CSV table of C-alpha atoms and ligand atoms in Angstrom, one decimal:
chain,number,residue,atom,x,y,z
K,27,UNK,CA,211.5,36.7,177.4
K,28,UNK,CA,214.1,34.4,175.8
K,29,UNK,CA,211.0,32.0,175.4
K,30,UNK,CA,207.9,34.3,174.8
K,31,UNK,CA,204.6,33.1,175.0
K,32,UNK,CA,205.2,29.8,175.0
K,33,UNK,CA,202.1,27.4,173.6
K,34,UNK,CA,201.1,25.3,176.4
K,35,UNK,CA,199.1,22.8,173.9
K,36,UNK,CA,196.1,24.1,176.1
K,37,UNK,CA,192.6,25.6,175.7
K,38,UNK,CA,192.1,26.3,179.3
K,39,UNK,CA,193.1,25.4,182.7
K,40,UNK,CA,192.1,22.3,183.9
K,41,UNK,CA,190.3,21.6,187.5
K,42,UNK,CA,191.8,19.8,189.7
K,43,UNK,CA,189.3,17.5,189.8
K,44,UNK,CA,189.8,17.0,185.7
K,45,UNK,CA,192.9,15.3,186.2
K,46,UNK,CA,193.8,11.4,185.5
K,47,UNK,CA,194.9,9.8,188.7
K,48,UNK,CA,198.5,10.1,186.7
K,49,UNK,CA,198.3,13.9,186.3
K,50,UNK,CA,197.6,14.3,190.1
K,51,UNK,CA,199.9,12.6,191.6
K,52,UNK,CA,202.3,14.1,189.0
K,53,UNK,CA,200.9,17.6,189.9
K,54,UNK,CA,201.5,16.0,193.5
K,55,UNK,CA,204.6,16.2,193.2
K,56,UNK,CA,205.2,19.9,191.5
K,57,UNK,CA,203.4,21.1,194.8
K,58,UNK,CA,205.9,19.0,196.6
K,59,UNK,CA,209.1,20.7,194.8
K,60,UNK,CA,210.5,17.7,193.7
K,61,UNK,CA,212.3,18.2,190.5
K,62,UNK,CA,211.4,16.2,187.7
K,63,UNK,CA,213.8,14.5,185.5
K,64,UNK,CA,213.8,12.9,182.0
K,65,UNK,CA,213.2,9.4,183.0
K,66,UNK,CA,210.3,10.6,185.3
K,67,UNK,CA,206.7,10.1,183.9
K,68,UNK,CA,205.6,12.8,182.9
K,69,UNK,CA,202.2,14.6,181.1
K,70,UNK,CA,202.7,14.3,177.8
K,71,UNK,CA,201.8,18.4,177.6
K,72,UNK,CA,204.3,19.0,180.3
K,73,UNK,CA,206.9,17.1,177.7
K,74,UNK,CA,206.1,19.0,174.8
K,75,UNK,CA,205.7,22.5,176.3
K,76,UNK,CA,209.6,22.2,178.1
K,77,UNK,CA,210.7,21.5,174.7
K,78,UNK,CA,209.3,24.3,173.2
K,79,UNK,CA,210.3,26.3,175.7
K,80,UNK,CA,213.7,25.2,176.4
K,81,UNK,CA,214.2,25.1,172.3
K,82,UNK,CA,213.2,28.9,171.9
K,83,UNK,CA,215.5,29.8,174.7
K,84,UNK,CA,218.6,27.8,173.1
K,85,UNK,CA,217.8,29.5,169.5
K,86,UNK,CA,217.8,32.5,171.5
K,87,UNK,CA,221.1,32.5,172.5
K,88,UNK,CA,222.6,31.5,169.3
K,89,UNK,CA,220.7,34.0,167.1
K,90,UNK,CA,221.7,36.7,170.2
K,91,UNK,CA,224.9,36.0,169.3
K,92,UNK,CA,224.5,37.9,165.4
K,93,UNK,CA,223.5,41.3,166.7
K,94,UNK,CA,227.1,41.8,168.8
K,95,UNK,CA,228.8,39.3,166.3
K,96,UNK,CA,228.8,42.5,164.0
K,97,UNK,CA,230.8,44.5,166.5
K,98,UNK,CA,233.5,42.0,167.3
K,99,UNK,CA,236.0,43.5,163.9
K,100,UNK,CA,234.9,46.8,165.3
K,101,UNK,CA,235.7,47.2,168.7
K,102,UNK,CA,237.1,50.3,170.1
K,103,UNK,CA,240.4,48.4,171.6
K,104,UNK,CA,242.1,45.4,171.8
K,105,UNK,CA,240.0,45.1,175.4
K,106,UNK,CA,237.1,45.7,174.4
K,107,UNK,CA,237.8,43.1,171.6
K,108,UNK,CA,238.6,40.2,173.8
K,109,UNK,CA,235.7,41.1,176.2
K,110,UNK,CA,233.3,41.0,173.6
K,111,UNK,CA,234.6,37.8,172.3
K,112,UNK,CA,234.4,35.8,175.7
K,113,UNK,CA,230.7,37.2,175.9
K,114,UNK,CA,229.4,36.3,172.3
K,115,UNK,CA,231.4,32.6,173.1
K,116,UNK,CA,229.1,32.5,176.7
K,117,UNK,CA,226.2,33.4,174.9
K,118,UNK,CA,227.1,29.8,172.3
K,119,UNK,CA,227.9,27.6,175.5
K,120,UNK,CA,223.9,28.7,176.8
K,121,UNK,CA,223.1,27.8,174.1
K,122,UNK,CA,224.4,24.7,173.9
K,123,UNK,CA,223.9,23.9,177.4
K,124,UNK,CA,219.9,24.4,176.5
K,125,UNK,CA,220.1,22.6,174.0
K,126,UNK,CA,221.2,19.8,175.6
K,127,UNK,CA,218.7,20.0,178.0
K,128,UNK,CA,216.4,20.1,175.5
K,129,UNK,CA,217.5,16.9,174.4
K,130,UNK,CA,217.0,14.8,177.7
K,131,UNK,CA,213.1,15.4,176.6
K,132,UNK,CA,213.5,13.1,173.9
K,133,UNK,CA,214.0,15.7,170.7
K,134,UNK,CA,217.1,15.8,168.6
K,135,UNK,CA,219.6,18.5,168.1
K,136,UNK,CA,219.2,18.4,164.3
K,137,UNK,CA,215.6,18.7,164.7
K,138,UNK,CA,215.2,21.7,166.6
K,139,UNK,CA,218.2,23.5,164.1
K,140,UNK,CA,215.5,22.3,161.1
K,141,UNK,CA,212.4,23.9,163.2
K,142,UNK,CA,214.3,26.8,163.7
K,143,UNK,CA,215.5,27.1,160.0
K,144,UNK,CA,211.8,26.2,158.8
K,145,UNK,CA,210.3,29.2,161.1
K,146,UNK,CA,208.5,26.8,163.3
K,147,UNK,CA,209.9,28.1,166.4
K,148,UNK,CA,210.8,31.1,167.4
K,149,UNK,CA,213.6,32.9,169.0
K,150,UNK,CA,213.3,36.0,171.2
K,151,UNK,CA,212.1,39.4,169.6
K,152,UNK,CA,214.6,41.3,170.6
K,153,UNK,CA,217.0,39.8,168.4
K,154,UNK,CA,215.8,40.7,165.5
K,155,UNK,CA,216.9,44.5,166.1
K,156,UNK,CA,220.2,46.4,164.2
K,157,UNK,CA,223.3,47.2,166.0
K,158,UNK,CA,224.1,50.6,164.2
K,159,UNK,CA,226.7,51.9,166.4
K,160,UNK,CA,229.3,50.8,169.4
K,161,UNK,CA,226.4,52.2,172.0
K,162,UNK,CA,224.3,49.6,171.0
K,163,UNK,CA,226.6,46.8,172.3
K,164,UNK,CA,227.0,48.5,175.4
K,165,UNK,CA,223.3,48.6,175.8
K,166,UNK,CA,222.8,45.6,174.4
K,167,UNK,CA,224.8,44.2,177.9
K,168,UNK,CA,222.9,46.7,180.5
K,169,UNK,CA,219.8,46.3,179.4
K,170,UNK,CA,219.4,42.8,177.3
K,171,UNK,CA,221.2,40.7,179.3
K,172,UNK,CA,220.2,42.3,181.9
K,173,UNK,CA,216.0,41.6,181.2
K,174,UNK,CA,217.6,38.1,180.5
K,175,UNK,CA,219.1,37.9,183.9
K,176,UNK,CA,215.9,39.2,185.5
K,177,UNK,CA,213.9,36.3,184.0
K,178,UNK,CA,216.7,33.7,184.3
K,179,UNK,CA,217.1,33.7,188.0
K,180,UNK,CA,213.9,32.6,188.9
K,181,UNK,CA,214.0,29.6,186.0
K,182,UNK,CA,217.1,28.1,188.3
K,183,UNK,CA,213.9,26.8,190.6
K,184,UNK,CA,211.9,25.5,187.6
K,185,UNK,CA,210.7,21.9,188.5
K,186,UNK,CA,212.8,20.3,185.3
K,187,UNK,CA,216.0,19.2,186.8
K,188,UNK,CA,218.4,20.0,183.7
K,189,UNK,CA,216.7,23.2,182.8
K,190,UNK,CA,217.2,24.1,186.2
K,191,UNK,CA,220.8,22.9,186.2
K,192,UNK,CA,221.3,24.7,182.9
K,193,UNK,CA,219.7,28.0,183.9
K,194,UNK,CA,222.2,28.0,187.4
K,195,UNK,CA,225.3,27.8,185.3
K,196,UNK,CA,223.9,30.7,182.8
K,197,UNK,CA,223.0,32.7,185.8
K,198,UNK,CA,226.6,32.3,187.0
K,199,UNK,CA,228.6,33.5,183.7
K,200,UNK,CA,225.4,36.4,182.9
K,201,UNK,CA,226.3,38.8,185.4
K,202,UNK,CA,229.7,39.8,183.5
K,203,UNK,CA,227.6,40.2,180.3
K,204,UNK,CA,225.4,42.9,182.0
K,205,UNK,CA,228.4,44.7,183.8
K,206,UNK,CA,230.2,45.2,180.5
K,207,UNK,CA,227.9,46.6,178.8
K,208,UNK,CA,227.1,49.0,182.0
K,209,UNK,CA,231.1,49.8,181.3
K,210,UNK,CA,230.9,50.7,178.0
K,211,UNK,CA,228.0,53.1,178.5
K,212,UNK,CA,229.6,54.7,181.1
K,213,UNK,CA,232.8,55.4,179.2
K,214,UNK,CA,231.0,56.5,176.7
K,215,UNK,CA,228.4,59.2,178.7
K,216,UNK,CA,231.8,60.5,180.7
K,217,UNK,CA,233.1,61.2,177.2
K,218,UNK,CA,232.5,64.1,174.6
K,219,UNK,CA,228.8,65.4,173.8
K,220,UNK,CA,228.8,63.1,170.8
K,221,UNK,CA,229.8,59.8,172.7
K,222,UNK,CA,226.8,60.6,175.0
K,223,UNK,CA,224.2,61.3,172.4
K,224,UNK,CA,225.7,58.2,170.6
K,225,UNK,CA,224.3,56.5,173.9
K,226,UNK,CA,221.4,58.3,174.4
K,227,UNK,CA,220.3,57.2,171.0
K,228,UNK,CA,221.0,53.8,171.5
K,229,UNK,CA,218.9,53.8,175.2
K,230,UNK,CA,215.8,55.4,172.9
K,231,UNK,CA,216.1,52.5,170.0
K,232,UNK,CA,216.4,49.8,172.4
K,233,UNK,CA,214.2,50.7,175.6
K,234,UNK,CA,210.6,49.7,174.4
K,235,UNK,CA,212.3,46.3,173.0
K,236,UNK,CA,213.5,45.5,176.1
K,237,UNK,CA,210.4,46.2,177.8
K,238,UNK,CA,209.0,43.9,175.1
K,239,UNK,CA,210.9,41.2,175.6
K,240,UNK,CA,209.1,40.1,178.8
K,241,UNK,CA,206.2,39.3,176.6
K,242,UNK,CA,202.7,40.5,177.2
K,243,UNK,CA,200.5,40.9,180.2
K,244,UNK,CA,199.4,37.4,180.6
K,245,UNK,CA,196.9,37.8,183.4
K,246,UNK,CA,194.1,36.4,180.6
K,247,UNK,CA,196.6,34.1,179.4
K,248,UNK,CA,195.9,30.0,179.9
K,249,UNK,CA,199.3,29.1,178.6
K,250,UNK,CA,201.1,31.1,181.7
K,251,UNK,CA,198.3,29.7,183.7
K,252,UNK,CA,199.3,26.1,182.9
K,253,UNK,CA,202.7,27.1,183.2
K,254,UNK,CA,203.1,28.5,186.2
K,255,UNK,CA,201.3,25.5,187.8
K,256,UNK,CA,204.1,23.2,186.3
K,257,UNK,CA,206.6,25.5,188.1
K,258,UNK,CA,208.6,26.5,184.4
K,259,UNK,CA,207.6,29.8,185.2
K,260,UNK,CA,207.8,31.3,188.2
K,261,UNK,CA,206.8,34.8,187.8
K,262,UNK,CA,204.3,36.4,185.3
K,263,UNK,CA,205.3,38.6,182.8
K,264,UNK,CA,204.2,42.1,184.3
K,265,UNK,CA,206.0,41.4,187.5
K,266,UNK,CA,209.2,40.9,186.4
K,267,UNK,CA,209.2,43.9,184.3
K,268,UNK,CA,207.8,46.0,186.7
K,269,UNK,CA,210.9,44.8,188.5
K,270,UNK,CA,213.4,45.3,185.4
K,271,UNK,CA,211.9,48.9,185.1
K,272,UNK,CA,212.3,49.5,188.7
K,273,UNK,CA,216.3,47.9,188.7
K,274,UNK,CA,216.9,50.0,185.8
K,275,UNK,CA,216.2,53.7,185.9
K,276,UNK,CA,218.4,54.2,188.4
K,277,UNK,CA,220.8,53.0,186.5
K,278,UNK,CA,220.0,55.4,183.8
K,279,UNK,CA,219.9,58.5,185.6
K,280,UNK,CA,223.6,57.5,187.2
K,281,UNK,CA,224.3,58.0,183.5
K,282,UNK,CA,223.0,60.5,183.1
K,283,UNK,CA,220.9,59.7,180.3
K,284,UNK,CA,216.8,59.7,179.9
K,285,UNK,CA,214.1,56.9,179.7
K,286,UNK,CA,211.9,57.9,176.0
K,287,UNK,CA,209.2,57.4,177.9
K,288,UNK,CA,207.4,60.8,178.9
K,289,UNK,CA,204.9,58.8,181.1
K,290,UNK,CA,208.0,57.3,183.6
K,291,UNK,CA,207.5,58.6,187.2
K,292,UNK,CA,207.5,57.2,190.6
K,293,UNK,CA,204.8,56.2,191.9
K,294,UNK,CA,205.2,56.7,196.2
K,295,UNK,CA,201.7,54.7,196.8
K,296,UNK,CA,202.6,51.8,195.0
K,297,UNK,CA,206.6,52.0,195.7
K,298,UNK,CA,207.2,51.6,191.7
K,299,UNK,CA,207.9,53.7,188.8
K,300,UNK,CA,204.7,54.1,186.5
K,301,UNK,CA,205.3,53.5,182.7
K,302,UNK,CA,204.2,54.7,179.6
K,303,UNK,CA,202.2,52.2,176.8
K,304,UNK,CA,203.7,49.3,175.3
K,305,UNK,CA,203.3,48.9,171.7
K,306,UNK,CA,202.3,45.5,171.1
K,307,UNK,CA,201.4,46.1,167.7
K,308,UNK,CA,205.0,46.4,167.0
K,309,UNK,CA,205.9,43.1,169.1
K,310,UNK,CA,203.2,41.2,167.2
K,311,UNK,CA,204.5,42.2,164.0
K,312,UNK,CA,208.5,40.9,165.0
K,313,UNK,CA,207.6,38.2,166.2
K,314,UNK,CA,205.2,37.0,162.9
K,315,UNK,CA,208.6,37.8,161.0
K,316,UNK,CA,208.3,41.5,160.0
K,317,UNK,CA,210.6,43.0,162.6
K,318,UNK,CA,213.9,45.3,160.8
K,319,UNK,CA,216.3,42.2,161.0
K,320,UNK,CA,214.4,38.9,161.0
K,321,UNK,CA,215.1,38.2,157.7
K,322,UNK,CA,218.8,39.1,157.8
K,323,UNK,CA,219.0,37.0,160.9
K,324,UNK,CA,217.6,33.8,159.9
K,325,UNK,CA,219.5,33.8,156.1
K,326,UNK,CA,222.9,33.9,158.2
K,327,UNK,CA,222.1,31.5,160.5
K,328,UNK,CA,221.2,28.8,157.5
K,329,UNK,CA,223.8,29.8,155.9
K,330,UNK,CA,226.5,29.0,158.8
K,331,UNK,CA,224.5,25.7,159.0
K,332,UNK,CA,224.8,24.7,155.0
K,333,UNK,CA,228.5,26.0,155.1
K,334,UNK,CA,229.6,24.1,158.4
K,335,UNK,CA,227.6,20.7,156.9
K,336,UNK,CA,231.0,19.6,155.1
K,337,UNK,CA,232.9,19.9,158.3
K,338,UNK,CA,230.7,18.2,160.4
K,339,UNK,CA,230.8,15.3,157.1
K,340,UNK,CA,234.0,15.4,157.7
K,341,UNK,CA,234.7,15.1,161.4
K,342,UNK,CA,232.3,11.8,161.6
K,343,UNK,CA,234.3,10.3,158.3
K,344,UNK,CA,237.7,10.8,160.0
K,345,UNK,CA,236.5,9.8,163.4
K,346,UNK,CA,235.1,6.2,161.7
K,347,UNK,CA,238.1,5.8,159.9
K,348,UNK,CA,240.4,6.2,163.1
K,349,UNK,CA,238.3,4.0,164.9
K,350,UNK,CA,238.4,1.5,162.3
K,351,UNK,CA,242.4,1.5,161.7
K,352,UNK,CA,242.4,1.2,165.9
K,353,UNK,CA,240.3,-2.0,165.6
K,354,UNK,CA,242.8,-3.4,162.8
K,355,UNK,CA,246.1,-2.6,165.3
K,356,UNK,CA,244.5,-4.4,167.8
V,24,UNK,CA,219.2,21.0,155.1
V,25,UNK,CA,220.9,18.3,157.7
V,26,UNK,CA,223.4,15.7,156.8
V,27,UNK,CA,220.4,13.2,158.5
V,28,UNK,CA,223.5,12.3,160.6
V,29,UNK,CA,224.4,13.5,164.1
V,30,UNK,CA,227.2,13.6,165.5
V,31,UNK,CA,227.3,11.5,169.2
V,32,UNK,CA,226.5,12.4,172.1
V,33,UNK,CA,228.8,12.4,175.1
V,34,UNK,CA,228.5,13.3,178.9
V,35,UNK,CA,231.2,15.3,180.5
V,36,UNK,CA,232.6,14.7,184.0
V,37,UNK,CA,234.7,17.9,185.4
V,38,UNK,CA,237.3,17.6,188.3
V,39,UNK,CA,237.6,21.2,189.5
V,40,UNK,CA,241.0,21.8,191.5
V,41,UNK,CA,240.3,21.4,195.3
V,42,UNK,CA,240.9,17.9,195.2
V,43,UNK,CA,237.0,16.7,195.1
V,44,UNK,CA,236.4,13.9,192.5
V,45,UNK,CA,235.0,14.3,188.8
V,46,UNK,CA,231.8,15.9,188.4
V,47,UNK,CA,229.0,15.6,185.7
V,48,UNK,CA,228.4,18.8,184.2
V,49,UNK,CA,226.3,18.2,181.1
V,50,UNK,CA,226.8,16.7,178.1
V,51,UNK,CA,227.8,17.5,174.4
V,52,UNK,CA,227.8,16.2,170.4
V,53,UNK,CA,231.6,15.0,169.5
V,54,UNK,CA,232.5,12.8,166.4
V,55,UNK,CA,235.0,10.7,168.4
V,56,UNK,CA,236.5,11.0,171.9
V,57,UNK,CA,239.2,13.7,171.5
V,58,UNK,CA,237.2,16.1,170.1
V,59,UNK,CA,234.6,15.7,172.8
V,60,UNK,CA,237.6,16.6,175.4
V,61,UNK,CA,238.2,19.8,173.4
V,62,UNK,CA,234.8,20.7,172.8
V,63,UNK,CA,233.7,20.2,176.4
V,64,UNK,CA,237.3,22.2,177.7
V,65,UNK,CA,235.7,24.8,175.2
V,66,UNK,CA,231.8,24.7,176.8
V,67,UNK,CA,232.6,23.2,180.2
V,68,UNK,CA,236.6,24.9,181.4
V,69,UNK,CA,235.8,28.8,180.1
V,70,UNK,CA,236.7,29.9,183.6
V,71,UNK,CA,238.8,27.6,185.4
V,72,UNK,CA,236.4,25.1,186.7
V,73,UNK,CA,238.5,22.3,185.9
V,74,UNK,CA,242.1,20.4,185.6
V,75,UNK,CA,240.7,17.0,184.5
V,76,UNK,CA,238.1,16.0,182.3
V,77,UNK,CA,236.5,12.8,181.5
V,78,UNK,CA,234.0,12.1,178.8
V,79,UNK,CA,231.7,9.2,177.8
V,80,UNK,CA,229.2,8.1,175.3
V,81,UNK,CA,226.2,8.9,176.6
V,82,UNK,CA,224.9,5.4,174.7
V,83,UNK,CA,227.2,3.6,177.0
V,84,UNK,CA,225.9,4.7,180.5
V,85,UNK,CA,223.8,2.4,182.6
V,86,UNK,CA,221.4,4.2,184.6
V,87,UNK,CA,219.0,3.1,187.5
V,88,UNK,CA,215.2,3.2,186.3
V,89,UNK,CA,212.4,5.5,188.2
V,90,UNK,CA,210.5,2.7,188.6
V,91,UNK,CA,212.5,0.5,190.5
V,92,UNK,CA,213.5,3.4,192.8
V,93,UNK,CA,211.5,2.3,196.3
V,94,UNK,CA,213.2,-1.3,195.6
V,95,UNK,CA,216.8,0.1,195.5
V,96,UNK,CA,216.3,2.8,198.0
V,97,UNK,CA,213.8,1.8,200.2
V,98,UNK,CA,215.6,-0.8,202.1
V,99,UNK,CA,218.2,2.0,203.3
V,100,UNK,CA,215.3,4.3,205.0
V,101,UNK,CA,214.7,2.3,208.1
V,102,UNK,CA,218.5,1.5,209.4
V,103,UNK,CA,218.8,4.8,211.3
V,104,UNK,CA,222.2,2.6,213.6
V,105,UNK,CA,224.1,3.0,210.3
V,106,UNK,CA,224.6,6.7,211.5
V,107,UNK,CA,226.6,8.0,214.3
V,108,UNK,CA,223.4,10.4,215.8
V,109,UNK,CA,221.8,6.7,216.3
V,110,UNK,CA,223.9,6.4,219.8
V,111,UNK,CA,223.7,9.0,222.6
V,112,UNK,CA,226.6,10.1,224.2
V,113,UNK,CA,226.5,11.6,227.3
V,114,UNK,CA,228.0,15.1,227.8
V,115,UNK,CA,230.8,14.0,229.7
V,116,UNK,CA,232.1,11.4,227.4
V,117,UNK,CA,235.0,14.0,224.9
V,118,UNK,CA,236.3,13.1,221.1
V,119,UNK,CA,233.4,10.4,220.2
I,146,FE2,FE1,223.0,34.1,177.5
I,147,FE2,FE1,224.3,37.1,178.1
């Protein structure tokens, strides 16, 4: 997802029966559904594996915002203009709100920008894709945002008070990301043959990415293990994609346009569409830094940080010297 | 890569327009008090949540510690006559 496998600092699940007296009684009250917040003690693990999390999930949103960035001089209409504006500006404000979150745990803001810069932590995989044509953006909103929404929801429970706070106003402003993409694809597959294969085409580039972005199956996995135990994530990686896959079709054949999978069909006896193979090959490979745009993504990013450094110079210099001349007046 | 110097943090209170009072919706960096009020408008006001906002260094808030939470709280859990369902009324009895 936003966050994909997410390192836990684990090498198995513990016993209960392992635990300090501390890690019980903190356990205790995960069981109990009592939120923890930043003052709370806390397992040091618990600490460090919220900030990873949280961290990837911030960088996520600010690196989203590059792939529909491209489109904003390009838009179709003045409309389409503004509304892609106000989304790409939503996507900075989760990011920021995350990051701040982030923050509450003890980690600084310019720290996490220099681990993301340094390629310590990672951002989503589904970022590091091209936007070739105006199709893209539109799927971009249906199915992206949508995945995001999908895995988003259930995070507004987590048992960390301001990731929980953070994820509910997200949840609020997301919806309108995954209806206007949904709009633009529909404009586009009620308009000529070429506007529909444009969208076709963009539904078979960015499917299997989507699909991806839940992560793995993490059934073996002792980092979703631990996590799910401390209640930061709530649902494992194969259920909610059997749900996104489920949500979406639909949606697809109201447009009229078809899943690139040959092995999607329902399945009566189980009361869910079957789907083909995921390549995890291809996930592995983004996600060490090999994927079409990583490169691309990460050199703008540093340089809107190394361009902005004078400004934010700048700002602190002015704001020292208005607060000295204030002290001087009075 | 970083200027090694951050700009401040500041918490943001949000007074939405039925009338309730100011609300703490998260927080935000600022390099002085004006610019936190436009960067939180910015992250905090995109659709109308708000007609006031307040902002303060996060450095200068006081908070209550976890620790001394059963001393401050505590005390309040057994004085169930401070509410109104602490004294039956009978049926009869109208507007009490
Ligand atoms: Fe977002
Ligand atoms: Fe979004």
């Amino acid at each position: 997802m936003y966050a994909q496998m997410v390192d836990t600092g684990q090498s198995r699940l513990a016993g209960l029966a392992e635990l300090s007296p501390e890690e019980r009684a903190f356990q205790s009250r995960i069981d109990a559904d009592v939120k923890i917040e930043p003052r709370d003690d806390m397992p040091e693990a618990y600490r460090r594996t919220l900030i990873r999390q949280i961290q990837q999930h911030a960088h996520s949103e600010v690196v989203g915002m590059l792939p529909e960035g491209n489109w904003i001089t390009r838009a179709p209409s003045l409309q389409r203009k503004a509304t892609l504006m106000a989304k790409v500006q939503d996507e900075a404000g989760h990011g920021l709100y995350l990051y701040c979150a982030a923050e509450t745990l003890g980690v600084s803001r310019d720290r996490m920008i220099e681990d993301l810069h340094a390629g310590k932590v990672r951002y989503s995989s589904i970022f590091n894709y091209p936007t070739l044509t105006w199709a893209d953006i539109g799927t971009i909103g249906w199915l992206v945002d949508g995945a995001a929404i999908m895995n988003q929801i259930p995070l507004c429970r987590c048992s960390f008070g301001p990731y929980a706070r953070a994820m509910i106003r997200v949840c609020k402003e997301e919806s309108f990301h995954q209806r206007q993409g949904f709009d633009i694809l529909m404009t586009l597959c009620r308009g000529t043959a070429a506007q529909k294969a444009m969208a076709q085409d963009a539904l078979d580039r960015w499917w299997w990415p989507s699909l991806m972005m839940f992560g793995p199956p993490d059934a073996e996995s002792v980092h979703s293990a631990q996590s799910a135990r401390w209640k930061i994530k709530l649902l494992s990686n194969d259920e909610l994609r059997q749900r996104f896959v489920d949500q979406t079709v639909p949606q697809a054949d109201y447009l009229g346009l078809t899943m690139p999978d040959p092995e999607l069909r329902w399945n009566d006896a189980r009361g869910h569409y079957d789907f083909g193979e995921i390549d995890w090959q291809e996930f592995h490979e983004v996600l060490k830094g090999h994927g079409p745009c990583n490169h691309d993504r990460m050199a703008t990013r540093i340089k809107a940080w190394e361009d902005g450094a004078w400004v934010r110079e700048a700002a602190l210099a002015h704001a020292a010297k208005r607060a000295a001349r204030q002290r001087e007046a009075a | 890569m970083s200027t090694g110097t951050e700009w401040p943090l500041w918490e943001v209170f949000i007074r939405s327009q039925h009338g309730l009072a100011h609300k703490h919706v998260g927080s935000l960096h600022a390099p002085d008090a004006a610019m936190a009020i436009r960067n939180a408008r910015d992250v905090y006001t995109r659709r109308n949540e708000g007609v006031s906002i307040w902002v303060a260094r996060s450095a200068d808030l006081h908070a209550s510690s976890p620790d001394e939470r059963d001393a401050l709280f505590d005390p309040a859990g057994d004085k169930v006559y401070r509410h109104p369902t602490f004294f039956p009324m009978p049926d009869e009895v109208k507007h009490l």
